[in-house]
XYZ file of C-alpha atoms in Angstrom:
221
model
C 0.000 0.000 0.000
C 2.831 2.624 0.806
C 4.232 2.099 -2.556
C 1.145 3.354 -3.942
C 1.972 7.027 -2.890
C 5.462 7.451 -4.802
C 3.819 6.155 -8.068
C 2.144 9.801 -8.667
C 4.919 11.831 -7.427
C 7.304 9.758 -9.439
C 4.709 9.962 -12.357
C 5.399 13.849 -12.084
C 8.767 13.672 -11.863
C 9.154 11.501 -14.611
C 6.854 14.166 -16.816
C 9.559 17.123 -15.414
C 12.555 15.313 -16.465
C 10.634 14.709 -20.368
C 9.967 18.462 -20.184
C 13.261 19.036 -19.424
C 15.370 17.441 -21.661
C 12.646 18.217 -24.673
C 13.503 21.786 -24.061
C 17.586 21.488 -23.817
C 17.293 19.556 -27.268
C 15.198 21.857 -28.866
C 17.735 24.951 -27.573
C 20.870 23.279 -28.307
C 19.252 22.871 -31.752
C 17.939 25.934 -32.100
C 18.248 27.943 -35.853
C 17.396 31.010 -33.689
C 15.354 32.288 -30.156
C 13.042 35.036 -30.520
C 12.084 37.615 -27.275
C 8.931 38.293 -26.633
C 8.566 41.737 -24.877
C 5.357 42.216 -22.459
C 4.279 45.809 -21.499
C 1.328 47.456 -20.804
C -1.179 47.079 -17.347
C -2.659 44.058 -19.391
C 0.781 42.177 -18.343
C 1.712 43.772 -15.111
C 2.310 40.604 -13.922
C 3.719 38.905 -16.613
C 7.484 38.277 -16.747
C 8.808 41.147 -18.796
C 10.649 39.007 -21.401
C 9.973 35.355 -22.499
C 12.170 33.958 -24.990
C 11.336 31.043 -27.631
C 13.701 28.468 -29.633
C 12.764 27.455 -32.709
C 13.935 24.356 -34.901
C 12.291 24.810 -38.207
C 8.816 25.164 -38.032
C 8.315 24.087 -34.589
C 9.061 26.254 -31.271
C 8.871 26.150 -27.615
C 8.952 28.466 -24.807
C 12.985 28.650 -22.890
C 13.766 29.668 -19.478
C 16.053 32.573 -19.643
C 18.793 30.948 -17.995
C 18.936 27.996 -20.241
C 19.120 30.839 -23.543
C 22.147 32.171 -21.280
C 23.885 29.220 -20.590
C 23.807 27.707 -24.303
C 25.056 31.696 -25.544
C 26.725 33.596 -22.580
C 27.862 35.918 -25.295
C 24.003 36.942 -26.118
C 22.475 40.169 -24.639
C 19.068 39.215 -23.611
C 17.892 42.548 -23.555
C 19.767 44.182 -26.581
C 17.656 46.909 -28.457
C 16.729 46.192 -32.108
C 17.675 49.738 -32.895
C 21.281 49.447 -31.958
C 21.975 46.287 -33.555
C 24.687 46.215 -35.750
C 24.595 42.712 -36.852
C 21.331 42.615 -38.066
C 19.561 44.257 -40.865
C 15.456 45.033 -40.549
C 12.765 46.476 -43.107
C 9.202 47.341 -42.755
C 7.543 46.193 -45.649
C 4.044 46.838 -46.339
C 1.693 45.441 -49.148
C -1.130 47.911 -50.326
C -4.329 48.284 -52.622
C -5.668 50.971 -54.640
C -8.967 50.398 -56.320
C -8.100 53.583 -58.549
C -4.196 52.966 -59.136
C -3.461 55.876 -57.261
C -0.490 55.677 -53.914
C 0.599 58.414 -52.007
C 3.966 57.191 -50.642
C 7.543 58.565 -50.280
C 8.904 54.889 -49.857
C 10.981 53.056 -52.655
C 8.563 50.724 -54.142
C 8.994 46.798 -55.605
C 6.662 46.174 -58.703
C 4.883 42.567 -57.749
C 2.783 42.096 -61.187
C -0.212 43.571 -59.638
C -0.847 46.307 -61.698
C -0.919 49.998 -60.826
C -3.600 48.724 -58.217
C -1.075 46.378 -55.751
C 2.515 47.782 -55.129
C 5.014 46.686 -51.878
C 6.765 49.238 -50.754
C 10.118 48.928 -47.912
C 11.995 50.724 -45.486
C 14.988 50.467 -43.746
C 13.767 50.406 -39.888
C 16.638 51.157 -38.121
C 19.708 54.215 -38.439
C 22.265 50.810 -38.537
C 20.299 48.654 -41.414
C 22.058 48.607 -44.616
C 20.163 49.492 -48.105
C 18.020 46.190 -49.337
C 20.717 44.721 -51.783
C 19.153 42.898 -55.505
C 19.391 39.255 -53.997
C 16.945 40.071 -50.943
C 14.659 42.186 -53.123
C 14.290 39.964 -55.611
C 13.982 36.846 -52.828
C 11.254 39.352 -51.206
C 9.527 40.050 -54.702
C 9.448 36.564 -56.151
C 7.754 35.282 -52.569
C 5.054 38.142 -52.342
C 4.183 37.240 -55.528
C 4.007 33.522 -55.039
C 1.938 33.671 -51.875
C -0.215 36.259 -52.260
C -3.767 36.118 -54.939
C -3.507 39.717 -56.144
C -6.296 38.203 -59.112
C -8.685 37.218 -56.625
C -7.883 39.820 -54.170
C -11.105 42.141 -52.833
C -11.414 44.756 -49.987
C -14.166 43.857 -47.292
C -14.836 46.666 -45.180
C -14.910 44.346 -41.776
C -11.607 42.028 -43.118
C -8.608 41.250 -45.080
C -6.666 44.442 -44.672
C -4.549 45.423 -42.184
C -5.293 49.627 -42.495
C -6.679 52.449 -44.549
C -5.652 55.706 -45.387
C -7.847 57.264 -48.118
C -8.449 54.854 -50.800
C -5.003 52.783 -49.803
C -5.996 49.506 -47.922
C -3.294 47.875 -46.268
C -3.288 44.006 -47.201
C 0.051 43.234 -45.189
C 2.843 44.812 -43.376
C 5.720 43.157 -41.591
C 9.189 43.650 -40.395
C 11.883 41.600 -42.210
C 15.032 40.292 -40.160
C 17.798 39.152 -41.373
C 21.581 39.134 -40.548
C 24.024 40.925 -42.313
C 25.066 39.701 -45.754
C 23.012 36.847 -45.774
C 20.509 37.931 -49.031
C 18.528 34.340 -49.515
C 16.281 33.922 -46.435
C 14.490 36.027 -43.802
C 12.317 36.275 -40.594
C 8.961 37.944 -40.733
C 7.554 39.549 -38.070
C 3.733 40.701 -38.678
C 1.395 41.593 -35.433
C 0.583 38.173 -34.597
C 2.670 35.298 -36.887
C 6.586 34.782 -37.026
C 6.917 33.389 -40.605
C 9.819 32.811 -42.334
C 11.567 32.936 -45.881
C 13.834 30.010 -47.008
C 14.261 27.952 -49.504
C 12.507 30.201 -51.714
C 9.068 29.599 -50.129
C 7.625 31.278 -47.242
C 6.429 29.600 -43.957
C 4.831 30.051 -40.578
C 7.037 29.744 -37.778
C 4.882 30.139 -34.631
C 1.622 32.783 -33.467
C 2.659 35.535 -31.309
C 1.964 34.807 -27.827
C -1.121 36.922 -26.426
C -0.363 40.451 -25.291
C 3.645 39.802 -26.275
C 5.193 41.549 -29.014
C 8.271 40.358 -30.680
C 11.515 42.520 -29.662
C 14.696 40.728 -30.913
C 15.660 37.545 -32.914
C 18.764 35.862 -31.992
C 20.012 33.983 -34.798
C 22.586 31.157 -34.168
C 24.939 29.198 -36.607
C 22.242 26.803 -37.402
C 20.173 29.283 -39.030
């Protein structure tokens, strides 16, 4: 009868250790670790960070101190806007019923017509100017993933903002480090997706009331 007790505490244990070691694989394998910043009163008391690894299209949430002790050289709290290592662009996807775009942004023709353009900018002071490879990597995706034929404008979905007669179909921040020109991470408002391999891919939903702050990218990726 005593040996009874131990089987559910060892039961739990036994689910700890699995826990565990599932998420030292998955960092020691990791292409990259993405922090999630939480702000606000909504998340008062919510950690202020929470970091992620991901291994291709899966990902998992990583105690801070297991990031640190894989990549001591990492600064878990380093600031997008004074990273030199990385370069970052918003790109934004828009619609005009009449042709017609006010802008001031360098724009990437996607085969939509005068009615669909994509325009970029470089987000931070430190990003370098988009070189060919990565625009044409950027321009060759849109237009593989994206219906501009069977495209409409509903007035309650499908676009992210209007101003005038511009609708806003997409807009994301594209990551990438430094001289690499053939694959990329996405970051829209609620989806980490990816480009690679010339097709792009969802990585993981951003979690609730957490917006992403910094990708870490490791050798792997």
């Amino acid at each position: 009868m005593k040996h009874r007790f131990w089987i559910i505490p060892a039961f739990i244990a036994g689910i700890l250790i699995l826990i565990c070691l599932y998420k030292l694989i998955f960092i020691a394998g990791a292409e990259m670790v993405i922090r999630f910043g939480f702000t606000g009163l909504d998340n008062m008391f919510h950690p202020r960070y929470q970091y992620y690894a991901v291994v291709g299209s899966s990902s998992t949430w990583v105690p801070a101190g297991l990031v640190k002790a894989f990549y001591p050289d990492w600064d878990l709290e380093r600031d997008i806007y004074s990273d030199e290592n990385d370069n970052c662009y918003y790109v934004s996807i828009r619609y005009s019923p009449d042709g017609i775009h006010k802008i001031n942004t360098p724009v990437i023709d996607i085969g939509g017509g005068d009615e669909f353009i994509m325009t970029y900018r470089e987000w931070t002071q430190k990003t370098n100017p988009l070189s060919p490879e990565m625009l044409k990597l950027l321009r060759t995706t849109i237009m593989d993933n994206y219906d501009f034929d069977g495209q409409s404008v509903n007035e309650d979905e499908g676009w992210v903002w209007r101003t005038g007669s511009t609708y806003g179909l997409d807009g994301f921040l594209m990551v990438s480090p430094k001289g690499v020109n053939d694959r990329a991470v996405l970051d829209s408002e609620d989806m980490i997706r990816r480009i690679k391999n010339g097709r792009m891919s969802k990585i993981m939903n951003c979690p609730s009331k957490g917006d992403c702050e910094y990708i870490y990218f490791t050798d792997r990726w």
